[in-house]
Short mmCIF file of C-alpha atoms in Angstrom, two decimals:
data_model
loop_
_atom_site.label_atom_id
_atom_site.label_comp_id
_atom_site.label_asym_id
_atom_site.label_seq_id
_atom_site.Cartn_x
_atom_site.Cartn_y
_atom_site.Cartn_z
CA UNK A 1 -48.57 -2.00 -10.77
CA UNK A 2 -45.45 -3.37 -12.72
CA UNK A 3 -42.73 -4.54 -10.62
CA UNK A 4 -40.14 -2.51 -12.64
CA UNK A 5 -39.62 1.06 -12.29
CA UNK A 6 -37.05 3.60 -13.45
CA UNK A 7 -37.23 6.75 -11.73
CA UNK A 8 -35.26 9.13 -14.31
CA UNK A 9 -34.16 12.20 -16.19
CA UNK A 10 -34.98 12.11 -19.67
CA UNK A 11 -32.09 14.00 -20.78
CA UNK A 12 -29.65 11.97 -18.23
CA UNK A 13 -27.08 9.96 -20.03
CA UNK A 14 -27.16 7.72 -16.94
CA UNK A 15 -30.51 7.03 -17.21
CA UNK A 16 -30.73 6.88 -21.08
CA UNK A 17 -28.20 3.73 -20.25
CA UNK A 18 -30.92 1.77 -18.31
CA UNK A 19 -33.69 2.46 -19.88
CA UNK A 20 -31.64 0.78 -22.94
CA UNK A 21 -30.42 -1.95 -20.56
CA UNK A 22 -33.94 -2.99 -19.55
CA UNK A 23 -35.78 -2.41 -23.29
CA UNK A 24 -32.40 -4.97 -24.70
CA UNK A 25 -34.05 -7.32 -22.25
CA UNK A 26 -37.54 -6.78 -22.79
CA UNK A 27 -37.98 -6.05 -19.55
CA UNK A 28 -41.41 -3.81 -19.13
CA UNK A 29 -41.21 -0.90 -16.69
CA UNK A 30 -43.03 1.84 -15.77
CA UNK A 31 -41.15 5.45 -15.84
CA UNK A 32 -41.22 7.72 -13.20
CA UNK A 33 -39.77 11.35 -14.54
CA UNK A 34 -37.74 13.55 -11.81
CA UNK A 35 -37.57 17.27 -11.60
CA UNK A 36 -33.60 17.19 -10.89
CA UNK A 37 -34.38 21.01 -9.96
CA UNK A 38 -36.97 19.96 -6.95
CA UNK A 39 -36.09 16.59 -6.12
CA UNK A 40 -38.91 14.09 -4.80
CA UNK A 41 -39.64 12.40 -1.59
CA UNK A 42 -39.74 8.95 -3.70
CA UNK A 43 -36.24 9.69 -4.85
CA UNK A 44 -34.78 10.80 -1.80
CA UNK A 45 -36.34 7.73 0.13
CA UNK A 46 -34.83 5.46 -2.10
CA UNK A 47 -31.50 7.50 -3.39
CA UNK A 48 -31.14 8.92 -0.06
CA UNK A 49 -27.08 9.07 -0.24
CA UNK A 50 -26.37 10.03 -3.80
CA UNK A 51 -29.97 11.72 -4.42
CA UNK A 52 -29.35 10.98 -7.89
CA UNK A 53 -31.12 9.58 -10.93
CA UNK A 54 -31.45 6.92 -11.77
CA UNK A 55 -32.97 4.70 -9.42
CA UNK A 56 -34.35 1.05 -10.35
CA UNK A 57 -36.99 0.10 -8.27
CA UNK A 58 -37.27 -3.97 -8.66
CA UNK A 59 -40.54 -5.36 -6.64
CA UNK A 60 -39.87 -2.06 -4.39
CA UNK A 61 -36.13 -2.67 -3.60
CA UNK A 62 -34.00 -0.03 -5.19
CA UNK A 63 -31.17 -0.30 -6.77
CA UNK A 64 -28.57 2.79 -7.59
CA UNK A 65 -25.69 3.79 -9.67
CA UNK A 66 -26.07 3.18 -13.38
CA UNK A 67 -23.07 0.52 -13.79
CA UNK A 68 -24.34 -1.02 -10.65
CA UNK A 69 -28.20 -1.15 -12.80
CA UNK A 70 -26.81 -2.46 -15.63
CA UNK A 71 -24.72 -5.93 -13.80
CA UNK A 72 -28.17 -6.60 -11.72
CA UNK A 73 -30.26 -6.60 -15.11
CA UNK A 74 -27.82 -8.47 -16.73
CA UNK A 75 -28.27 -10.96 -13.67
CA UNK A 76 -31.48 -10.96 -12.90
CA UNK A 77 -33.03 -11.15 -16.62
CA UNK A 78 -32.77 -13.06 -19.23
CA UNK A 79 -32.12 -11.69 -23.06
CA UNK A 80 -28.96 -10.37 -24.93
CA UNK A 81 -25.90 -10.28 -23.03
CA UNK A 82 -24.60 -6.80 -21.12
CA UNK A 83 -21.44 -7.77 -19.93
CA UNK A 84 -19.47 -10.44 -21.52
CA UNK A 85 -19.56 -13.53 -20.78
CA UNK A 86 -15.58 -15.03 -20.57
CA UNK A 87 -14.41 -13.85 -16.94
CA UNK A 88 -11.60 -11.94 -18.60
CA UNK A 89 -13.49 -9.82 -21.21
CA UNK A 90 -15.76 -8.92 -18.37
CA UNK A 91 -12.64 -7.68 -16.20
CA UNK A 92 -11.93 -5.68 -19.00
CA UNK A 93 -15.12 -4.37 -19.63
CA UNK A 94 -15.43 -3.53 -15.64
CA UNK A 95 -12.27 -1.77 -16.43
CA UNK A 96 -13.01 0.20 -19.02
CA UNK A 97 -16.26 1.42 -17.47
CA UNK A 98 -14.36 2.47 -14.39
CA UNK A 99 -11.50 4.38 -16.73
CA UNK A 100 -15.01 6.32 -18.56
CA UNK A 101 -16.91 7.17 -15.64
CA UNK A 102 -13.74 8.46 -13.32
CA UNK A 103 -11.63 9.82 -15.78
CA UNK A 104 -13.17 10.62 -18.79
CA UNK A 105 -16.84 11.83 -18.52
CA UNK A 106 -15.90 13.86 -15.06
CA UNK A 107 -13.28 15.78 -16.84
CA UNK A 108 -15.02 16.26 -20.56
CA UNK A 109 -18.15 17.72 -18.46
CA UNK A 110 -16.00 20.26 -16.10
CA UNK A 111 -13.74 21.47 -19.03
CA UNK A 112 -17.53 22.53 -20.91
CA UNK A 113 -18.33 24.64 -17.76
CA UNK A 114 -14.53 26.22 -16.86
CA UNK A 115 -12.58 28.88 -18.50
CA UNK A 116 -9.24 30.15 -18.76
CA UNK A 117 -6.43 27.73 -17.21
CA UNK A 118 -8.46 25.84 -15.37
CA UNK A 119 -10.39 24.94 -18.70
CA UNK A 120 -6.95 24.38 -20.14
CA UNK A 121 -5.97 21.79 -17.81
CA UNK A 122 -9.35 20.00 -17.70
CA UNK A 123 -8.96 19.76 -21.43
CA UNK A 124 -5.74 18.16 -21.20
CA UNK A 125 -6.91 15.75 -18.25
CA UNK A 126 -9.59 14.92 -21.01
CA UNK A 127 -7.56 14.28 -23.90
CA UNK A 128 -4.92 12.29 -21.96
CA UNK A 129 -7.87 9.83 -20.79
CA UNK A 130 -9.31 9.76 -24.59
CA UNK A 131 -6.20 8.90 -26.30
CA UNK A 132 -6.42 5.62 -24.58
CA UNK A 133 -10.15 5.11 -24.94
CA UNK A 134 -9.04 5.67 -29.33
CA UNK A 135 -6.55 3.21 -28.78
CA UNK A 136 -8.96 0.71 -27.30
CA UNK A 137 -11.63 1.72 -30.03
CA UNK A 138 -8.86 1.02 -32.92
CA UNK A 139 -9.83 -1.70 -35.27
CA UNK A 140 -13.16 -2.48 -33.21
CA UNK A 141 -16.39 -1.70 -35.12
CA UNK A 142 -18.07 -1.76 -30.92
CA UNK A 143 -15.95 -1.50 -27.57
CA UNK A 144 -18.18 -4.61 -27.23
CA UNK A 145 -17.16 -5.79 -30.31
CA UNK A 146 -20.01 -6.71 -32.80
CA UNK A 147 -22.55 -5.76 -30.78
CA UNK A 148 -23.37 -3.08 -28.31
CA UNK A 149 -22.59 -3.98 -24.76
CA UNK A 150 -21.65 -2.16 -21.16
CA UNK A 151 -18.84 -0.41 -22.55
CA UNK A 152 -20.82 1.47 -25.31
CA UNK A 153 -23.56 1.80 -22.99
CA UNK A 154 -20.66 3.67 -20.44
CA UNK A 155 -19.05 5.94 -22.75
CA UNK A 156 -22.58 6.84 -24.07
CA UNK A 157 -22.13 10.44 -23.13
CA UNK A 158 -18.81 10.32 -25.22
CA UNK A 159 -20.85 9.48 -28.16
CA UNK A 160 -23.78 11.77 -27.95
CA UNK A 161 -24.34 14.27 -25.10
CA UNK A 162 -20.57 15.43 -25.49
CA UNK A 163 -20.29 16.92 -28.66
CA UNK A 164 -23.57 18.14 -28.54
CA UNK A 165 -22.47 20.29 -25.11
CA UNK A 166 -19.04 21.46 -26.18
CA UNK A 167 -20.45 22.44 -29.38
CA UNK A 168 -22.97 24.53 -27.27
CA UNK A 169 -20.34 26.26 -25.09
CA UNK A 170 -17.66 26.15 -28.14
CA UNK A 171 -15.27 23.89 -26.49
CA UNK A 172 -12.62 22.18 -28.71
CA UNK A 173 -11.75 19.12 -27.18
CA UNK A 174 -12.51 16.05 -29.16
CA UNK A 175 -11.64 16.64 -32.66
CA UNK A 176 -11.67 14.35 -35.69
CA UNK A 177 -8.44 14.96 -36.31
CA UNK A 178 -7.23 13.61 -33.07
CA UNK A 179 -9.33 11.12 -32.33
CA UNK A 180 -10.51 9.74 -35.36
CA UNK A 181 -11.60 5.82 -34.28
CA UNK A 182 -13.41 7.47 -31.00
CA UNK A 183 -15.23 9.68 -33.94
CA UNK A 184 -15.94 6.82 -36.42
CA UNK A 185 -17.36 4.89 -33.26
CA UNK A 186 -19.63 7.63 -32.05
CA UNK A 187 -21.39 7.80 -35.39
CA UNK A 188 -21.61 4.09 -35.27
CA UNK A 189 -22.88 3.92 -31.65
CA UNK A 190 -25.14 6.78 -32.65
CA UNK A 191 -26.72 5.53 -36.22
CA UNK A 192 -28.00 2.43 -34.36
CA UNK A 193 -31.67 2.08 -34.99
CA UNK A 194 -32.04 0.74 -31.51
CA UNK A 195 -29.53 3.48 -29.60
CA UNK A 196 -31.22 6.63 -31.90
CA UNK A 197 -34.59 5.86 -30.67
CA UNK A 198 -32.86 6.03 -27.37
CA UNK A 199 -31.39 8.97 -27.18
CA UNK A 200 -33.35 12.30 -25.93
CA UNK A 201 -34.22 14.96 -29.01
CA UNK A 202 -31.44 17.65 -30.09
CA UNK A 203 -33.14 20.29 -29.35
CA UNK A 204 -35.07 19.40 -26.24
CA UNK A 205 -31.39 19.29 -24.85
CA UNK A 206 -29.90 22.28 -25.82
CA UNK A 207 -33.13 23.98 -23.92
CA UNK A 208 -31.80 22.17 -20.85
CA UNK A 209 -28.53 23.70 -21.34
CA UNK A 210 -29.94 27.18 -21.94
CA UNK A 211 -31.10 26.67 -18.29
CA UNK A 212 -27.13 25.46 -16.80
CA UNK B 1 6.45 -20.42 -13.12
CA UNK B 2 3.17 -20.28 -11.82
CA UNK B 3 -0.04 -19.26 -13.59
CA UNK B 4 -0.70 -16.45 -11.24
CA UNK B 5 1.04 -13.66 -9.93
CA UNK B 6 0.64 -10.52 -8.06
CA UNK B 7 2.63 -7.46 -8.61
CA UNK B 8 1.94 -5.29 -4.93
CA UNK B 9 3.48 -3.45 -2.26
CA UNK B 10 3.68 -5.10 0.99
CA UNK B 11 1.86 -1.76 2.74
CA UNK B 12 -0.82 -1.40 0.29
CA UNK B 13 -4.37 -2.38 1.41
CA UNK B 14 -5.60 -2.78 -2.40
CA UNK B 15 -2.80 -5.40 -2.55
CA UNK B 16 -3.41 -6.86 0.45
CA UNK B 17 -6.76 -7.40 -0.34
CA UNK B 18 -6.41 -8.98 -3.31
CA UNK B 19 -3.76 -11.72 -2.09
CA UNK B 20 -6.41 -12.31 0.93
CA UNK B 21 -9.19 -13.45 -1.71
CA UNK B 22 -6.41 -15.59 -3.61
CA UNK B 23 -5.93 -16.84 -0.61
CA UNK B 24 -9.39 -17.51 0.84
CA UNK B 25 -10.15 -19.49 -2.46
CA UNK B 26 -6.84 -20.83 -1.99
CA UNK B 27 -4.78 -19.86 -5.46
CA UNK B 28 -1.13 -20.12 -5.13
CA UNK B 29 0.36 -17.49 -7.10
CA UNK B 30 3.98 -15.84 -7.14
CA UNK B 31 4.07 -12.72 -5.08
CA UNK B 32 5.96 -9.64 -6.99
CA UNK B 33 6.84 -7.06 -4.76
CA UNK B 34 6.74 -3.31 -6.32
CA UNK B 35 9.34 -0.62 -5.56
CA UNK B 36 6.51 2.22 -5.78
CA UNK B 37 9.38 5.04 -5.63
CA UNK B 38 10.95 3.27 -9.08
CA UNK B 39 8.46 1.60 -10.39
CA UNK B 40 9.52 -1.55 -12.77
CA UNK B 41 8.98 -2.30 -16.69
CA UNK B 42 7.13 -5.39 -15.61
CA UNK B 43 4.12 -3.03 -13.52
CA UNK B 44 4.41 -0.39 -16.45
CA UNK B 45 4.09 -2.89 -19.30
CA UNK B 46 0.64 -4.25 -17.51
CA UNK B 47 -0.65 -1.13 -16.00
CA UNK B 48 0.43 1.32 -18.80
CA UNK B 49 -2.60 4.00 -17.82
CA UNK B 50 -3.03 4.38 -14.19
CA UNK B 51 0.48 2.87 -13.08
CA UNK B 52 -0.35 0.96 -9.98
CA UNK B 53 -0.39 -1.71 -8.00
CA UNK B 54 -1.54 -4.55 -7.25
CA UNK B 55 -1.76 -6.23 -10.94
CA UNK B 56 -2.89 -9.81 -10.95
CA UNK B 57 -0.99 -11.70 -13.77
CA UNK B 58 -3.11 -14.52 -15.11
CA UNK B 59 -1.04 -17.05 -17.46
CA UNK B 60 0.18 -13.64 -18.49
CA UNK B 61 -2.85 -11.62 -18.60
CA UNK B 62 -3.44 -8.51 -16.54
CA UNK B 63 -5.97 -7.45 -14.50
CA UNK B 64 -6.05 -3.93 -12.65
CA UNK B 65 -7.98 -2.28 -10.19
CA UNK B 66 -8.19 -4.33 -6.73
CA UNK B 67 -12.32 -4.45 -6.79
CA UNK B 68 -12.81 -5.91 -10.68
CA UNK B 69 -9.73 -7.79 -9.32
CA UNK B 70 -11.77 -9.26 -6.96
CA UNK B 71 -15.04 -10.04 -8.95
CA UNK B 72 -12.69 -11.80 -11.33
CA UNK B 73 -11.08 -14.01 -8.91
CA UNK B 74 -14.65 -14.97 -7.42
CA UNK B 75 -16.22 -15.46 -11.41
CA UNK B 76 -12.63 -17.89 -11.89
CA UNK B 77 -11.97 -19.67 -8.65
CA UNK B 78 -14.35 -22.28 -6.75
CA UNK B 79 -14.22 -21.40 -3.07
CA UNK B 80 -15.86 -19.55 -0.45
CA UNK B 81 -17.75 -16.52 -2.19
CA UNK B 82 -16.66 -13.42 -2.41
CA UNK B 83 -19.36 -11.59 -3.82
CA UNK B 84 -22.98 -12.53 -2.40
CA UNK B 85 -24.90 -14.86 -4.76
CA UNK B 86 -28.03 -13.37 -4.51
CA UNK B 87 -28.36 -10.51 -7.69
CA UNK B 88 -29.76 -7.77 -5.20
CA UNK B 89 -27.66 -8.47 -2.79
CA UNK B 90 -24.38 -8.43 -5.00
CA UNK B 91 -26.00 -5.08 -6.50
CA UNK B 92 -25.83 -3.76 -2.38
CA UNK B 93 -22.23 -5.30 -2.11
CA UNK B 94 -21.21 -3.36 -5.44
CA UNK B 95 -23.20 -0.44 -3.96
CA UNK B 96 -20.99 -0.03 -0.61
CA UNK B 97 -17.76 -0.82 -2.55
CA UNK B 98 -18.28 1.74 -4.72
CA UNK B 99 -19.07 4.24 -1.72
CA UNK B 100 -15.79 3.20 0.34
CA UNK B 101 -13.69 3.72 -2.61
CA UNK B 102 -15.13 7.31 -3.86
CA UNK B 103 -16.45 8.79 -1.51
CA UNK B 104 -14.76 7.03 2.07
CA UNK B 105 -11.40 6.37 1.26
CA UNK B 106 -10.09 9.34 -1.21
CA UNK B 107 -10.87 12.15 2.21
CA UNK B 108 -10.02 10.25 4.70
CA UNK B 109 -6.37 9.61 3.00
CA UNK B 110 -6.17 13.89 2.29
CA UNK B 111 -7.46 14.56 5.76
CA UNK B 112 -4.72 12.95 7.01
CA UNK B 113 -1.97 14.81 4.84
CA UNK B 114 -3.66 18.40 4.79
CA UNK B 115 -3.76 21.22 7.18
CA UNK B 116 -5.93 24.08 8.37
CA UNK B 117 -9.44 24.94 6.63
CA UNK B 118 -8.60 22.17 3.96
CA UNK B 119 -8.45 19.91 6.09
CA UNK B 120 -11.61 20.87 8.46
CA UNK B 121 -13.52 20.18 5.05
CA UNK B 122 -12.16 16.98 4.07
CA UNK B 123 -12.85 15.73 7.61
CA UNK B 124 -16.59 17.31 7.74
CA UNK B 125 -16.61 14.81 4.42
CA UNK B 126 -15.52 11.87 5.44
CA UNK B 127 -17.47 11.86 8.50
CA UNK B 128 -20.47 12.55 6.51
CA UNK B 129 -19.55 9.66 4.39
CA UNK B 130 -18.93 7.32 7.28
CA UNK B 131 -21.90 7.81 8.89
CA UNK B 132 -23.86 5.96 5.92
CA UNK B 133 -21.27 3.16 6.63
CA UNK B 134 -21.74 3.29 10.53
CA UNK B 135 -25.48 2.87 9.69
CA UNK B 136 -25.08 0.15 7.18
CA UNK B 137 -22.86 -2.07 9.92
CA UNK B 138 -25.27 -1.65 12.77
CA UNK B 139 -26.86 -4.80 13.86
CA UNK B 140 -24.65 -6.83 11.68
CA UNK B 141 -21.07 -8.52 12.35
CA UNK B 142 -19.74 -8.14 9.51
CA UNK B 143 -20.48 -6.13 5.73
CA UNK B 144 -20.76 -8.97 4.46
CA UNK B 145 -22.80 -10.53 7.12
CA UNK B 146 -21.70 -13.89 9.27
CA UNK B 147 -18.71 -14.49 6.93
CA UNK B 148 -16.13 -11.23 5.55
CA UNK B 149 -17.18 -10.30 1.92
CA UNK B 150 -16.05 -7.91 -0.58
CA UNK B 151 -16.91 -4.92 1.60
CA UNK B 152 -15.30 -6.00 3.90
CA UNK B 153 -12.67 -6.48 1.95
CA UNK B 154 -12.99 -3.12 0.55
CA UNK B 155 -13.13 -1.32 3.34
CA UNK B 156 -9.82 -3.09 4.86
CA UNK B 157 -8.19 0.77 4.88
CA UNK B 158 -10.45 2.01 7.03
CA UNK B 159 -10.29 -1.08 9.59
CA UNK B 160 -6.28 -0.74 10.02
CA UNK B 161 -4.14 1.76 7.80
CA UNK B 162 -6.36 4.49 8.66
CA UNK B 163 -6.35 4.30 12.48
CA UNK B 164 -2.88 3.80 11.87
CA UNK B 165 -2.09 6.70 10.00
CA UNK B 166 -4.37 9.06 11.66
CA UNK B 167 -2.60 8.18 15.36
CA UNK B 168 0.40 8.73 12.97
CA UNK B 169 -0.28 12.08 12.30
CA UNK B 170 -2.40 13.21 15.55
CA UNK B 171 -5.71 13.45 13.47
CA UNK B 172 -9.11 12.73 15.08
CA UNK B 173 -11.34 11.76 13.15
CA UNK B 174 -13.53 8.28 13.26
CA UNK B 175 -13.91 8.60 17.27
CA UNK B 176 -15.17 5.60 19.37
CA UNK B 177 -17.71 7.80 20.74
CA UNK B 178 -18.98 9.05 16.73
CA UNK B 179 -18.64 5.57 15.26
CA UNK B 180 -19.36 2.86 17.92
CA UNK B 181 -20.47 0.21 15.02
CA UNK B 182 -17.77 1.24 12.94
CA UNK B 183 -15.27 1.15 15.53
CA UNK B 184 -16.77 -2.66 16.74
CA UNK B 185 -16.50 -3.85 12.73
CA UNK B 186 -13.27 -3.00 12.51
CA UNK B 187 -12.25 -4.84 15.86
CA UNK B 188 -13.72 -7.79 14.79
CA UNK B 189 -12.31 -7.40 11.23
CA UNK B 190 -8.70 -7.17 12.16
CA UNK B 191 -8.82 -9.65 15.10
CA UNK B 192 -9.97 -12.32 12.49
CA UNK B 193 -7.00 -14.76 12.89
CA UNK B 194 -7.02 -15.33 8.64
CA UNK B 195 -7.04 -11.06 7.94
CA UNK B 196 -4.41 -10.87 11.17
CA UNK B 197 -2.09 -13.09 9.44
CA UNK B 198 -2.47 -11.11 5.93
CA UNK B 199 -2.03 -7.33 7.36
CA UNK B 200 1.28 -5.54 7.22
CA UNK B 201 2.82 -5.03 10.61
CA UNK B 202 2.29 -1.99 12.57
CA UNK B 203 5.54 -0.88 12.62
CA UNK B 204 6.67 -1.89 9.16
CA UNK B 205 3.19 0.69 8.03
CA UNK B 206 4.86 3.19 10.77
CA UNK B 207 8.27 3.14 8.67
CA UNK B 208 6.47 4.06 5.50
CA UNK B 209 4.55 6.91 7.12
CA UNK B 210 7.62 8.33 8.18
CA UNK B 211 8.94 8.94 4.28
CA UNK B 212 5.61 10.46 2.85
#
């Protein structure tokens, strides 16, 4: 039995992030798939507030919320760097996480599945929050710099699941035009031998969206 | 001029928390205080996106948001911990954080300032929330166990602004009777004679509440 397991959704961004996290840091682990539609007793025993994937099981102790994951990998295993390591870069990195997860992905995700002016406003919640994630992104190849790091890892859905859902539902949100360094990064994040053969099939997730 | 300052509001708990682990680790820093009804070029200039306080100035740096506030002063400053040491343990502490400040804190505050079937939701909420917290605290002194720790820290609004606020406004909410643990935490928190010292006075909070 290894003492690692990720109990997951393969088409979760969240747990896409710590799968990465762990394979960065050559940690093995054994992966437990969850049927979000008919949730398990093993989740529910060990996700029992949030019910939510994904859940790191460590030597049977579990461990919850993806940002949360990725700072107890980073401490408990040796390997390539998550966070950075000067105190302030990491404050900024804890930052920026914060900024995607509350005000970016929340918003980007709604706006795909509203209409009319409620749409309208979600989009413009959205592309308030973006404009400052471009900024950030200007002149950077990484938000971690040269290499990948939490921040990539956090705006992960940015890069991939994103367009791939608003060009499903035919939302216009993101554009080149507007946000051209976010773009530029994407396809950089995205074209990373390492991230690609991290990231769930196309076509596998449009079926799950056919099912929202 | 000193390396470190704090741009707050003498009322705010996420300020107040953030001077108390200066203090605990025993930083001197200049103390800026924030008119939050006119808010100054200084606290726009560092906290251009969300605007608020507190904002810990390090030899001229900025750091925002009173929880990666906190993990920076513990990753800077030699002193008593902040953070547990132990990996699993600080992945627990970041847990409950997290959990106070999404899901505790956010409808307790609009319980308090709503009305009518609005408000029989958000309280139905927080209650369900606290209950997690009531059953995290039993059997122990203190979140963070012997000694106060960031969830302690973190939960600071729900020790003394919101009984405060909620007498304030006649809401009833976190009974003795519902939340005995809770109730016994939060004694024990604010009779501390170091977190006494550092709380805004009763009547000073009661003069605020009166112009929202």
């Amino acid at each position: 039995m290894a003492e690692v397991k990720v109990i997951g959704s393969w088409s979760s961004p969240y747990t896409r992030k710590v799968e990465m996290a762990l394979k960065m840091k050559g940690v093995e682990y054994d992966y437990i798939e969850e049927d979000l539609k008919n949730k398990s007793p093993l989740l529910l025993q060990h996700n029992p507030i949030h019910k939510k994937v994904p859940v790191l099981l460590h030597n049977g102790k579990p461990i919850v919320e993806s940002m949360v994951i990725l700072e107890y990998i980073d401490e408990v295993w040796e390997g390539p760097a998550i966070l950075p390591k000067d105190p302030y870069d990491r404050a900024m990195a804890r930052f920026w996480v914060k900024f995607i997860d509350d005000k970016c992905i929340p918003a980007m995700w709604k706006a795909c599945w509203s209409v009319g002016e409620e749409q309208e406003k979600l989009k413009e919640e959205a592309k308030e929050a973006l404009k400052y994630l471009e900024n950030e992104i200007k002149g950077k190849k990484l938000f971690g710099g040269d290499k990948i790091g939490i921040v990539d890892h956090a705006a992960n859905f940015i890069a991939y699941w994103f367009p791939i859902t608003a060009d499903f539902v035919g939302l216009r949100l993101m554009t080149e035009n507007e946000f051209p360094n976010l773009y530029r990064w994407a396809d950089d994040y995205c074209s990373d031998t390492f991230v690609k053969e991290n990231l769930p099939h196309k076509d596998g997730y449009i079926a799950i969206l056919k099912t929202i």
